[in-house]
Coordinates of C-alpha atoms in Angstrom, one line a residue:
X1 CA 96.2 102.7 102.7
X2 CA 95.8 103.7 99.1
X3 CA 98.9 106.0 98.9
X4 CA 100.1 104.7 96.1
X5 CA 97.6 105.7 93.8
X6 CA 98.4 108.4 91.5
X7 CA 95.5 111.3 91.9
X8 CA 96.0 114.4 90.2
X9 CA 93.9 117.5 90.6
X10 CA 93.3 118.0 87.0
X11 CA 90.8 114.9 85.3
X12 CA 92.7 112.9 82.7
X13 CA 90.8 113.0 79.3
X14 CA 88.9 109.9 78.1
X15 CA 91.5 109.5 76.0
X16 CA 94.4 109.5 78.6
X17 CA 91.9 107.1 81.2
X18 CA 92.3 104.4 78.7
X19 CA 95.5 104.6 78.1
X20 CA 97.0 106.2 81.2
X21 CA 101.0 105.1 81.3
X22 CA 100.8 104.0 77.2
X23 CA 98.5 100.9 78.5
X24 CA 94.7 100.0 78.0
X25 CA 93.1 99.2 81.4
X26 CA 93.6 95.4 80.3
X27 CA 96.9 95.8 79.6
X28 CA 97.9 97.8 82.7
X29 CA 96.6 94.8 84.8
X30 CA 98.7 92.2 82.7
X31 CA 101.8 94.7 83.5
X32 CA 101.8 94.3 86.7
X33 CA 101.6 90.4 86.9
X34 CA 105.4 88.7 87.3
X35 CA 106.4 85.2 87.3
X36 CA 105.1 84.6 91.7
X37 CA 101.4 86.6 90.4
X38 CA 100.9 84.6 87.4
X39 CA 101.7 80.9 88.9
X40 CA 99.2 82.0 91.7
X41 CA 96.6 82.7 89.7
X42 CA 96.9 79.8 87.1
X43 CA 97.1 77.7 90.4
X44 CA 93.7 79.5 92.4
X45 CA 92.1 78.9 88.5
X46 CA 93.3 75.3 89.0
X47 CA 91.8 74.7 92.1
X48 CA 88.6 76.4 91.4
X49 CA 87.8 74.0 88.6
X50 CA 88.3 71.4 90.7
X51 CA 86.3 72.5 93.3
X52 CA 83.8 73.6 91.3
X53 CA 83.4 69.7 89.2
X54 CA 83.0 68.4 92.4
X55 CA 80.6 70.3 94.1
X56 CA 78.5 70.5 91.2
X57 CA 78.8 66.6 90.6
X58 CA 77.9 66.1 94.6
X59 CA 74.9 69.1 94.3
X60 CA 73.5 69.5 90.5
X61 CA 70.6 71.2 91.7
X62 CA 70.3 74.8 92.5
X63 CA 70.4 75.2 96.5
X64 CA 68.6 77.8 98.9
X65 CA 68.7 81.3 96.9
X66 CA 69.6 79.2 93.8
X67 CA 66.3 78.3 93.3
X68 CA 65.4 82.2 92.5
X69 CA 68.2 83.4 91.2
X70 CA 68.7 80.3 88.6
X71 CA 65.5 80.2 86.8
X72 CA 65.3 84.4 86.9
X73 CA 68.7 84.3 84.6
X74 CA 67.4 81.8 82.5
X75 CA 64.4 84.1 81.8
X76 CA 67.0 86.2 80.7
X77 CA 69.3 84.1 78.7
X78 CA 65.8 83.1 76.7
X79 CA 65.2 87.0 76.0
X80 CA 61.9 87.3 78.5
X81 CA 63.4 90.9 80.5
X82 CA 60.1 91.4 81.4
X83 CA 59.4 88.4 84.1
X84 CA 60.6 88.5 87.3
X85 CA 60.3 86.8 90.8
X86 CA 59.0 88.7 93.0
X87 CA 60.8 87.1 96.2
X88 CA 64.3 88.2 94.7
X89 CA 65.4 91.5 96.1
X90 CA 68.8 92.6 94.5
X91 CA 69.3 94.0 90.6
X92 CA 69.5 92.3 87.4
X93 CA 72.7 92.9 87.0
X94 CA 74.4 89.1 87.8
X95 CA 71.1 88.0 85.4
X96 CA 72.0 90.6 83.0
X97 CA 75.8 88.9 83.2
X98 CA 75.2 85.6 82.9
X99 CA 72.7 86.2 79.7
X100 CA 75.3 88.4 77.9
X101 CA 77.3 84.8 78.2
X102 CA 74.5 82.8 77.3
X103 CA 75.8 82.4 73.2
X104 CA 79.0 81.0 74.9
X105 CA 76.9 78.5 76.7
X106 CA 74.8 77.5 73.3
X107 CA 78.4 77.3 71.5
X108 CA 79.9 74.8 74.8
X109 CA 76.4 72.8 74.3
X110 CA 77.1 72.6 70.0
X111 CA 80.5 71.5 70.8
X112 CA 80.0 68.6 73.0
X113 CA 80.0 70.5 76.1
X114 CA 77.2 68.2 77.8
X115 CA 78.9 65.0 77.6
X116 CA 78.4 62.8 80.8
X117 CA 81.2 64.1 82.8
X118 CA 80.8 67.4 82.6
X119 CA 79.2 69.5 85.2
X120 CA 76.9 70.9 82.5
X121 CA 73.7 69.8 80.9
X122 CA 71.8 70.3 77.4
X123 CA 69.8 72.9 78.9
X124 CA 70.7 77.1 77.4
X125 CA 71.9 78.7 81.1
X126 CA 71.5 75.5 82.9
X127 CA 72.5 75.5 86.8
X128 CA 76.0 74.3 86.2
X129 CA 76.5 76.8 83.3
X130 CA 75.4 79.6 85.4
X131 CA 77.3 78.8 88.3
X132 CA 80.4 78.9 86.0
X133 CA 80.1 82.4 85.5
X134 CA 81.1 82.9 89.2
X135 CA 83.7 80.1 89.6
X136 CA 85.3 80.2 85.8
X137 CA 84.8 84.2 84.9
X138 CA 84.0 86.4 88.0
X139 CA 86.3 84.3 90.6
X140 CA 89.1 85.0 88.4
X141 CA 88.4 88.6 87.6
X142 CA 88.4 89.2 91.2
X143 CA 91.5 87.4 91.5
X144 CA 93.1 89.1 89.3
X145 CA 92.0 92.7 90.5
X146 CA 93.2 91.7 94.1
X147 CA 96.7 91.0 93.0
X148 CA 96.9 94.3 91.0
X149 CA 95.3 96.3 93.6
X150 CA 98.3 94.8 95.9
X151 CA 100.8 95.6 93.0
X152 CA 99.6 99.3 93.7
X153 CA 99.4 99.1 97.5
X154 CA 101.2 96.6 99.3
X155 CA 104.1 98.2 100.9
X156 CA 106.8 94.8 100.6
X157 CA 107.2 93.9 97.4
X158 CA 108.0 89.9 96.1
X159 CA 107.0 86.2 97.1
X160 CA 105.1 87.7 100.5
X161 CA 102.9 89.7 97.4
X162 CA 102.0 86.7 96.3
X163 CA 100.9 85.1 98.9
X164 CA 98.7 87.8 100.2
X165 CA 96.7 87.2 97.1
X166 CA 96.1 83.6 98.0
X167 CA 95.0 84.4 101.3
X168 CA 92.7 87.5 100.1
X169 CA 91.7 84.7 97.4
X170 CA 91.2 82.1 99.6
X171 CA 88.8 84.1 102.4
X172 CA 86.5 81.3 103.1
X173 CA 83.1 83.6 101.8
X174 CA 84.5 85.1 99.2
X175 CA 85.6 81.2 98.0
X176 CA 82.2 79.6 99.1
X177 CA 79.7 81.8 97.2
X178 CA 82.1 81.4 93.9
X179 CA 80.9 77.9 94.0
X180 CA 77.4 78.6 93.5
X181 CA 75.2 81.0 91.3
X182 CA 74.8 84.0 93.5
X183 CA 75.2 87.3 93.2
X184 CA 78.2 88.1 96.0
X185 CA 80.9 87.2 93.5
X186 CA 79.7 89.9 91.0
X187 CA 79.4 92.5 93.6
X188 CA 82.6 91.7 94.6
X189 CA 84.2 92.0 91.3
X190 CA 82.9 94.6 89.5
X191 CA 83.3 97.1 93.4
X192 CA 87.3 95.9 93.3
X193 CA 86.6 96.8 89.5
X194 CA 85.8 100.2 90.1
X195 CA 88.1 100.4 93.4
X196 CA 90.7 99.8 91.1
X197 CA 90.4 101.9 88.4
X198 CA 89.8 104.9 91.5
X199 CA 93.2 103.8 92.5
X200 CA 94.8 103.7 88.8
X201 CA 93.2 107.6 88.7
X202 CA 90.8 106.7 86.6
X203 CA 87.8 108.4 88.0
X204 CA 85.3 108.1 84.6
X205 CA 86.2 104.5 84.6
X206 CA 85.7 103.5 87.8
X207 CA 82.2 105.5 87.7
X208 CA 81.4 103.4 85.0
X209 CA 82.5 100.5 86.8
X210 CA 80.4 101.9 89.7
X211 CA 77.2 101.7 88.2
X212 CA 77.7 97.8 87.5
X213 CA 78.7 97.3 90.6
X214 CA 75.2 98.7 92.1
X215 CA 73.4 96.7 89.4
X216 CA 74.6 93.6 90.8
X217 CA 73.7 94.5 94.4
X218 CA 72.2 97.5 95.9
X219 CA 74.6 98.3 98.6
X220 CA 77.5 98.8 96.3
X221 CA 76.1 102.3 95.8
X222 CA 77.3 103.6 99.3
X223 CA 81.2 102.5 98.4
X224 CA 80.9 104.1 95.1
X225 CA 79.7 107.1 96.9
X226 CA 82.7 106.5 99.5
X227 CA 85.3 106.5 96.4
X228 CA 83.4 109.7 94.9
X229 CA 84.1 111.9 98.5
X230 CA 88.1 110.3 98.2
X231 CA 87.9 111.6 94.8
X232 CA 86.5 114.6 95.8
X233 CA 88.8 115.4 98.3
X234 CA 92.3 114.5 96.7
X235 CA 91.2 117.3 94.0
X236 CA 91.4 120.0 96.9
X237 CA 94.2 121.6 97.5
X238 CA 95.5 121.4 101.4
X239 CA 94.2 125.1 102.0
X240 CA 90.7 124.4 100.2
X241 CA 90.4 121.7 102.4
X242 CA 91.2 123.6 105.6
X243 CA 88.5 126.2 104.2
X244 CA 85.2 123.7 103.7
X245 CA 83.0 124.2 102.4
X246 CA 83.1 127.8 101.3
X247 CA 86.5 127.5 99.4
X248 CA 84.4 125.7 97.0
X249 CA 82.7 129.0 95.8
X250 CA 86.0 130.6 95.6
X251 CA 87.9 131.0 92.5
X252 CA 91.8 129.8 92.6
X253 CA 95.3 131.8 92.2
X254 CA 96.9 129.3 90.2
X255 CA 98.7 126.3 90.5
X256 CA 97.3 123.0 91.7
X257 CA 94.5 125.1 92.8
X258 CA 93.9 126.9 89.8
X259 CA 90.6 127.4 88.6
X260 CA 86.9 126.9 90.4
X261 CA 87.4 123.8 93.4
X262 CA 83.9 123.0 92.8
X263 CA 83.9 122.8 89.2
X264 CA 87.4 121.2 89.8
X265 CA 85.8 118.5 91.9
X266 CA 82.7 118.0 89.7
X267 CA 84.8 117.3 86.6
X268 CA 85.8 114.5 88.6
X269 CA 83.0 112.9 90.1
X270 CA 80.6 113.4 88.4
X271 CA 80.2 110.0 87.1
X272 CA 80.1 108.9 90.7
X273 CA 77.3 111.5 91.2
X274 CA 75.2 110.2 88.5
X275 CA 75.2 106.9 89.3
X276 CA 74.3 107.9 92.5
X277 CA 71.6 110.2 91.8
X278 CA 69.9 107.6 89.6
X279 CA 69.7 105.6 92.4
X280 CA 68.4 108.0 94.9
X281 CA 65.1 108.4 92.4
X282 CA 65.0 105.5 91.6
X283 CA 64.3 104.6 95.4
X284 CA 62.5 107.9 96.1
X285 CA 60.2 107.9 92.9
X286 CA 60.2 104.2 91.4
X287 CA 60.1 102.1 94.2
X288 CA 58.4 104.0 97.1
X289 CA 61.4 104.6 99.2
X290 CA 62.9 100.8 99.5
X291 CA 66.3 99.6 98.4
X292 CA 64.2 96.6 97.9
X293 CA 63.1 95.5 94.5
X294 CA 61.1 92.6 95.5
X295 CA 60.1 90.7 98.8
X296 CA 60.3 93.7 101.2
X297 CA 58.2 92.2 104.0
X298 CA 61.6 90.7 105.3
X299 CA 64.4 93.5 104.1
X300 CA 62.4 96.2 106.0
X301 CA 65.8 98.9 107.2
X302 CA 66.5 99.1 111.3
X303 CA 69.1 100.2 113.0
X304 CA 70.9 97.2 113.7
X305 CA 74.0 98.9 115.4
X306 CA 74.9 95.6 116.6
X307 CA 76.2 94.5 113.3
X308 CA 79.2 96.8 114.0
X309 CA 80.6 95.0 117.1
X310 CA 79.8 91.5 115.1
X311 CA 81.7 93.1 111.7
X312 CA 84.8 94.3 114.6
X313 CA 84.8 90.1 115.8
X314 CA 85.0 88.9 112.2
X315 CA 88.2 90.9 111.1
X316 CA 89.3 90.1 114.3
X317 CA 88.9 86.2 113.3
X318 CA 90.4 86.7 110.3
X319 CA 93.2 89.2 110.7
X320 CA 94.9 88.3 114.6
X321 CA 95.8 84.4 113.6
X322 CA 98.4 85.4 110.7
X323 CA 99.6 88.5 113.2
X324 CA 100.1 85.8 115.9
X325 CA 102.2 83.5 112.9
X326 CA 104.1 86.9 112.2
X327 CA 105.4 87.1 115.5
X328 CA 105.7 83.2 116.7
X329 CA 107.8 83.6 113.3
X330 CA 109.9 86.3 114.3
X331 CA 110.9 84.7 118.2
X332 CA 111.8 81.5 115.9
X333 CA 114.4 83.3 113.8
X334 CA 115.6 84.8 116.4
X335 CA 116.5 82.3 118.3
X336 CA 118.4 80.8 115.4
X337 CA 120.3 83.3 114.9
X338 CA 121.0 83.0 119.2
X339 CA 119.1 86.5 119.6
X340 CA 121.4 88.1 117.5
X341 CA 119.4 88.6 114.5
X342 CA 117.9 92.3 114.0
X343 CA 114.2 92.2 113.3
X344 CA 113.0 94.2 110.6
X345 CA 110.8 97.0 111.8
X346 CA 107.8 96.2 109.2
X347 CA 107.3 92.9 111.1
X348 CA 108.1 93.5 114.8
X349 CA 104.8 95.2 115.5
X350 CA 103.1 92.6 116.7
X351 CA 106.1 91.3 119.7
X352 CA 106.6 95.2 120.2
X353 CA 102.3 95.8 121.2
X354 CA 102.6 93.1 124.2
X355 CA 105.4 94.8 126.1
X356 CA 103.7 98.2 125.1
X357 CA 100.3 97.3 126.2
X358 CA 101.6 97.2 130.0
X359 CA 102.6 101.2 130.1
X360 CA 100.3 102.8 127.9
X361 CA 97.4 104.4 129.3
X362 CA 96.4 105.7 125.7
X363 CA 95.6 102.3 124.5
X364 CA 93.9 101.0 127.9
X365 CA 91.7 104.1 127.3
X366 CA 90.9 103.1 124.0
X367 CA 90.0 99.6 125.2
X368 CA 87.9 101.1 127.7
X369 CA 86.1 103.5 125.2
X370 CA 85.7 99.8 122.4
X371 CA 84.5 98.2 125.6
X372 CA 81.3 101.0 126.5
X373 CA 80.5 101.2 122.6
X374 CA 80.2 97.3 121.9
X375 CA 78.2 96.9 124.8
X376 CA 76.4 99.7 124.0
X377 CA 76.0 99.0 120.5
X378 CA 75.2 94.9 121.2
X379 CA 72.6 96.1 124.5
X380 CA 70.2 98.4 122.6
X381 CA 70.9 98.0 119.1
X382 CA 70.1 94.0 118.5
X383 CA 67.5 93.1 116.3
X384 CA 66.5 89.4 115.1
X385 CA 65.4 88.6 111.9
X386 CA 63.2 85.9 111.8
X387 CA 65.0 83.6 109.4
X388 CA 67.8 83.6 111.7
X389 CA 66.1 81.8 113.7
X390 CA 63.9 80.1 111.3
X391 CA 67.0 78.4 108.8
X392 CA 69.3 75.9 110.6
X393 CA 71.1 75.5 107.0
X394 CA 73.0 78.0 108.2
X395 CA 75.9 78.4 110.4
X396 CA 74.9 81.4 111.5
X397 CA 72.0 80.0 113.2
X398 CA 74.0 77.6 115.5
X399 CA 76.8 80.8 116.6
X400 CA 73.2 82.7 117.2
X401 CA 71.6 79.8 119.1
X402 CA 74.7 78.7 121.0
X403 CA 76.9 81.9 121.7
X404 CA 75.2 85.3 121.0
X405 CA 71.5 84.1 122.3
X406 CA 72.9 84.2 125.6
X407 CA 73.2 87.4 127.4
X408 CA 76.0 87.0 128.8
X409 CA 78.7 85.9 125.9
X410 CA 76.6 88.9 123.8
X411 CA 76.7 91.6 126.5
X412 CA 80.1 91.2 128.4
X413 CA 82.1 88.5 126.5
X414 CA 81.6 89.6 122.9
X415 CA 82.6 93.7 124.2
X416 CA 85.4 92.3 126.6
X417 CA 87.3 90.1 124.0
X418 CA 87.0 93.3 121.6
X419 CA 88.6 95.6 124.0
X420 CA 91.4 93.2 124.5
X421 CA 92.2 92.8 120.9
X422 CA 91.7 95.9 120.5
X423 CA 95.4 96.8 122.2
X424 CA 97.0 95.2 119.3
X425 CA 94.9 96.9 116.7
X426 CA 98.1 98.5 115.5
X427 CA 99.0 94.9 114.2
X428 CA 96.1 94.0 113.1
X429 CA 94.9 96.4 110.8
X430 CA 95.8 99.2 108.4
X431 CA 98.4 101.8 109.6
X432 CA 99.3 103.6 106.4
X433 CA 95.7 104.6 105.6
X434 CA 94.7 108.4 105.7
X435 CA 92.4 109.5 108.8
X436 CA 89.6 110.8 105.3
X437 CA 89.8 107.2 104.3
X438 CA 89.3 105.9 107.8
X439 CA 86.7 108.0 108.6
X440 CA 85.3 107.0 104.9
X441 CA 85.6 103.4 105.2
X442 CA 84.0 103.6 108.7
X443 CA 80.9 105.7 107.4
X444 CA 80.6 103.0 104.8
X445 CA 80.2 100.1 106.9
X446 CA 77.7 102.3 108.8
X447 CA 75.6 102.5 106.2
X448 CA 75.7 99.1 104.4
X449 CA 75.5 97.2 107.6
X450 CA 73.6 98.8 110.2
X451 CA 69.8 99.3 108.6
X452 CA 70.2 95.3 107.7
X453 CA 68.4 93.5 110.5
X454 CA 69.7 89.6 108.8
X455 CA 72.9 89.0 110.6
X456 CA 74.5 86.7 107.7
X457 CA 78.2 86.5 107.3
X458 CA 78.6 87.3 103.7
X459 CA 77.3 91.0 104.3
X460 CA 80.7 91.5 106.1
X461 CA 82.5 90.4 102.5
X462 CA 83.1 93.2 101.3
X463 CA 84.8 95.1 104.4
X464 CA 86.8 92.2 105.3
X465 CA 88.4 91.8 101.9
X466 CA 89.1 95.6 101.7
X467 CA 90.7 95.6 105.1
X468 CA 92.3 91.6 104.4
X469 CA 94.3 93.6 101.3
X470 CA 95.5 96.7 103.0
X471 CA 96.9 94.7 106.2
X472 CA 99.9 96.0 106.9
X473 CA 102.6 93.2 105.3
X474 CA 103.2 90.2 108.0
X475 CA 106.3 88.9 106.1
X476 CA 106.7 84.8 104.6
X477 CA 105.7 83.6 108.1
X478 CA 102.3 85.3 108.7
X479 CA 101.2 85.6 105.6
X480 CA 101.8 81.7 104.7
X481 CA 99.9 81.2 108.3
X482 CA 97.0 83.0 107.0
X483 CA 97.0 81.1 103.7
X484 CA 97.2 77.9 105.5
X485 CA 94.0 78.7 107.7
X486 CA 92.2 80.4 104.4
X487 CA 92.8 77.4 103.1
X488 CA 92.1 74.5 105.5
X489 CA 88.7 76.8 106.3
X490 CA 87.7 76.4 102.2
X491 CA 88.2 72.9 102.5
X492 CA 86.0 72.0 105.8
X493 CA 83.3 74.5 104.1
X494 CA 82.9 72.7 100.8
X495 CA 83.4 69.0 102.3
X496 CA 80.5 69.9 104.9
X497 CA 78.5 71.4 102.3
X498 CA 79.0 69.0 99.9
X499 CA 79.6 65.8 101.8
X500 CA 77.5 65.9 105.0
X501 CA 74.2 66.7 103.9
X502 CA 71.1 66.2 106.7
X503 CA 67.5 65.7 106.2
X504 CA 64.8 67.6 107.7
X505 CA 61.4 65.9 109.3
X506 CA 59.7 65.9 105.9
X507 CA 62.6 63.9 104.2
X508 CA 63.7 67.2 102.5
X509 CA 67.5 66.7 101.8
X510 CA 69.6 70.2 103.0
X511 CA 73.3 71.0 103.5
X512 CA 75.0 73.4 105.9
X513 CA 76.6 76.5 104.3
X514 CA 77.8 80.0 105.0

């Protein structure tokens, strides 16, 4: 998955981090943008501010967590640190964000930036100024980040590059929640921040990173821990590794291995293990043992192990439609050419799986084995939250009430259709990926998703978009599928959201969202 990144065993200086290959950080991103990279991301910009005008002309005031998160940052664009709702349970850090912008926003309101058109008002950190962070600063950075993250990873290299950055850009919750002041897109950015700078061997950096990444949401500190143990373990030599853990207490020969491993692997993580350490006291001796910093009546941690089998259907959602593109693509050239036209072997994994998925007992054993643990998982690991139940704003609430309330299509359906699509997993998701960042990635999921008992789409964000980016490549045809479907997906969201609102029994106006 991320075998492009340059690790070495010994830590660059400071120095040499920020300016590894003779290029600031900055500038290392602009290097790797050519002619396809930068037309996509003026046109994503393009779009965004278009989207964004007319959401905010059709919904001016803030909406569902708006109404905490909007008049918390302006708290903190006035300079008042010290009040805070007590029903908002994530960091400062988007608050923090949005008030270190707030002389910007004075400056737009000087200038004329409140004239009747615009989207803003005369109001310091008004709603439309604060959702701008996300849809004119963060949804860009993340942008951005995703295409040089795919400069560093993504096997084919040209047009098909570009267009995985659309569809990564376009994934319908990563897209939805740029539109509104909340605090997913700076999650979002500042982890592929820090993922980034991990991949660009920048371990001090990407601790750095790390630690804004957990301000803005809580969560983010298992992934930084996840890059830490990567980290950790490309500074062992093959033989240290095969010796865990006591070859950490043993002094190297010489060569890649010279020196103490664990003082070796310190030097390099160590950032990482601040940032979490802070956060472990923190929870222990701050805040009495909750991730929670505010309304914990309704966060309380469970083990919801059937968020896993619900996380496994929405890749599945996401990821098979451009595979199935991929290969209705191939059988079309193909026939072309009159079925003389060799396939190349990057793409034909997806028309090779259904004639391989008659003979292999391997794979029909695996489908068994993702069969007995979603049904496990789903039968005696499914919690409900009240405000799934509670909230019909959300779409969540009608695939609850109409699909996964019922027994059956939870129990038998959900697992069955799994195990099916398991047996073309090999097309569907990463192949290049190391079994440590497997194993990593899967212990990570564990432990952001499982003790949350709200099932809620946008949880599964950050997953998707790391697995969405280190797809194996599906060529012009599957990858332009996936971008149409990204795309037409955007465009029902924000049209029902912002077109079709209902109205509740006591005449309260609401709008169905993500």
């Amino acid at each position: 998955m991320i075998q492009a990144r340059r690790c070495g065993r010994c830590c660059p200086t400071v120095e040499q981090e920020l300016r590894l290959d003779g290029h600031t950080p900055l500038l290392a991103m602009a290097a790797f943008i050519d002619d396809s990279g930068a037309l996509s991301l003026l046109g994503l910009a393009a779009v965004r501010i278009v989207v964004f005008r007319l959401v905010s002309s059709q919904v001016p005031r803030p909406y569902m967590d708006e109404i905490f998160h909007v008049p918390q940052a302006q708290h903190y664009c006035m300079g008042s640190f010290s009040q805070w709702d007590p029903k908002i349970t994530t960091f400062p850090g988007l608050y923090l964000i949005a008030a270190s912008l707030s002389p910007a926003f004075r400056l737009m309101n000087y200038m004329g930036g409140a004239a009747d058109d615009s989207p803003f008002d005369s109001v310091v950190c008004s709603t439309g100024q604060l959702r701008s962070v996300n849809a004119y600063v963060l949804g860009p950075l993340c942008d951005l980040l995703v295409f040089c993250i795919l400069s560093r990873t993504y096997v084919v290299k040209g047009g098909s590059v570009a267009l995985r950055l659309i569809r990564v850009a376009l994934f319908p919750p990563h897209w939805f929640y740029q539109l509104l002041f909340y605090t997913d897109t700076a999650a979002t950015a500042t982890l592929l921040l820090a993922y980034y700078l991990y991949l660009s061997d920048r371990p001090r950096l990407s601790g750095l990173a790390g630690s804004v990444a957990v301000m803005c949401r809580q969560t983010n500190v298992v992934w930084v821990a996840g890059m830490a143990g990567l980290i950790a373990w490309d500074a062992l030599t093959d033989e240290e590794r095969r010796a865990l853990p006591m070859s950490l207490l043993r002094r190297g020969n010489g060569g890649e291995g010279e020196g103490w491993p664990l003082c070796r692997v310190l030097h390099r993580v160590w950032l990482h293990a601040a940032v979490c350490a802070a956060f472990l006291a923190f929870v222990v001796f701050v805040n009495e043992g909750s991730i929670v910093v505010g309304d914990r009546s309704h966060h309380r941690p469970v083990l919801h192990w059937a968020q896993l089998p619900y996380l496994y259907a929405y890749l599945v959602c996401f990821l098979l439609p451009p595979v199935v593109c991929a290969a209705a693509g191939e059988m079309i050239m193909v026939k072309k050419e009159g079925g003389k036209k060799e396939i190349p072997v990057r793409t034909t994994e997806a028309s090779k799986d259904a004639t391989r998925v008659l003979v292999s007992v391997k794979r029909a054993l695996f489908a068994c084995t993702v069969f007995l643990v979603c049904y496990l998982c789903v039968h005696h690991g499914t919690c409900i939250h009240p405000f799934l139940l509670a909230d019909n704003r959300h779409f969540v609430f009608y695939l609850w009430r109409r699909l996964l309330q019922k027994p059956l299509v939870r129990l038998y359906a959900l697992p069955l259709s799994l195990s099916v699509t398991s047996l073309f997993s090999a097309s569907i998701f990463p192949s290049s990926c190391r079994l440590i960042e497997c194993m990593c990635f899967a212990a990570c999921c564990v432990l952001t998703l499982v003790p949350a008992q709200l099932l809620e789409l946008r949880y599964f964000m950050v997953p998707a978009m790391l697995v969405l980016m280190h797809q194996r490549p599906l060529g012009m045809w599957g990858e332009a599928g996936g971008v149409v479907m990204h795309a037409a997906l955007c465009a029902a969201l924000v049209g029902v959201f912002a077109y079709l609102p209902f109205v509740w029994g006591d005449g309260t106006e609401a709008r169905f969202m993500l």
